[in-house]
Steps between C-alpha positions, in 0.01 A plus 500: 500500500768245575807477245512173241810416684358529863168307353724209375704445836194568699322206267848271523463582922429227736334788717286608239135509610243705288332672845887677554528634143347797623760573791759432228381717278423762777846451576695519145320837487573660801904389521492576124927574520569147672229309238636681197774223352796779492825419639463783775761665707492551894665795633446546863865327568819514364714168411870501544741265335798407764753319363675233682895501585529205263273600262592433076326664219333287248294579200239331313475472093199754404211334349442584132164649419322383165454751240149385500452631856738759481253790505288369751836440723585895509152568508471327873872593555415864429144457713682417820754755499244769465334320785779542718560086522840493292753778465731556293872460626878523349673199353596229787695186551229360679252364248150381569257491189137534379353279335097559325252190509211629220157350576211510387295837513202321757784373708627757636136751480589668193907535526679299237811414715635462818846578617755281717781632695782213605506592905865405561688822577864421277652446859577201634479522879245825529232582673222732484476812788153670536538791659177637654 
């Protein structure tokens, strides 16, 4: 059966059309990993921060979590390091933080928050390497 949350965007769709709920659904349930609203993690290539020559440090102020969604915070913080998505790593002078956006439980099929990671890399001047 299709999610709540893949219902409502499929009903908010402009290319919704009742005769292709069936592929959809056909679809959420046979690429259940890509339709499962996780933050996932793709492994097949490694990234590599390069530094330019001129390249400064900077750091961004962390955001503070509210006690109210404290729990549910290192719940999801825990859930994606046992997933292999986050890691754990020493103390750094480059700073990029987390922030947690709660939503409702039907918004997100069943899970009561999602998280946000800032992209910038606390360099000025880098660039990401893949290395294949």
């Amino acid at each position: 059966m299709i999610k709540l949350a893949q219902k409502k965007w499929l009903n908010s769709s402009i290319i919704y059309h009742r005769g292709r709920e069936l592929i959809l659904q056909q679809s959420c349930n046979k690429f259940t990993t890509l339709f499962s609203c996780k933050l996932g993690c793709y492994p097949h290539h490694e990234v590599h921060l390069e530094p330019s020559d001129n390249a400064q440090t900077y750091s961004f102020r962390e955001y503070p979590v509210p006690q109210a969604h404290c729990g549910v915070f290192k719940e999801e913080l825990d859930q994606l390091v046992e997933n292999g998505v986050l890691s754990r790593a020493p103390a750094s002078k480059y700073l990029s933080p987390t922030f947690i956006i709660p939503k409702k439980m039907e918004e997100c099929g069943g899970q009561g928050a999602s998280t946000c990671d800032k992209t910038e890399t606390g360099l000025k001047g880098s660039h990401l390497e893949f290395n294949a």
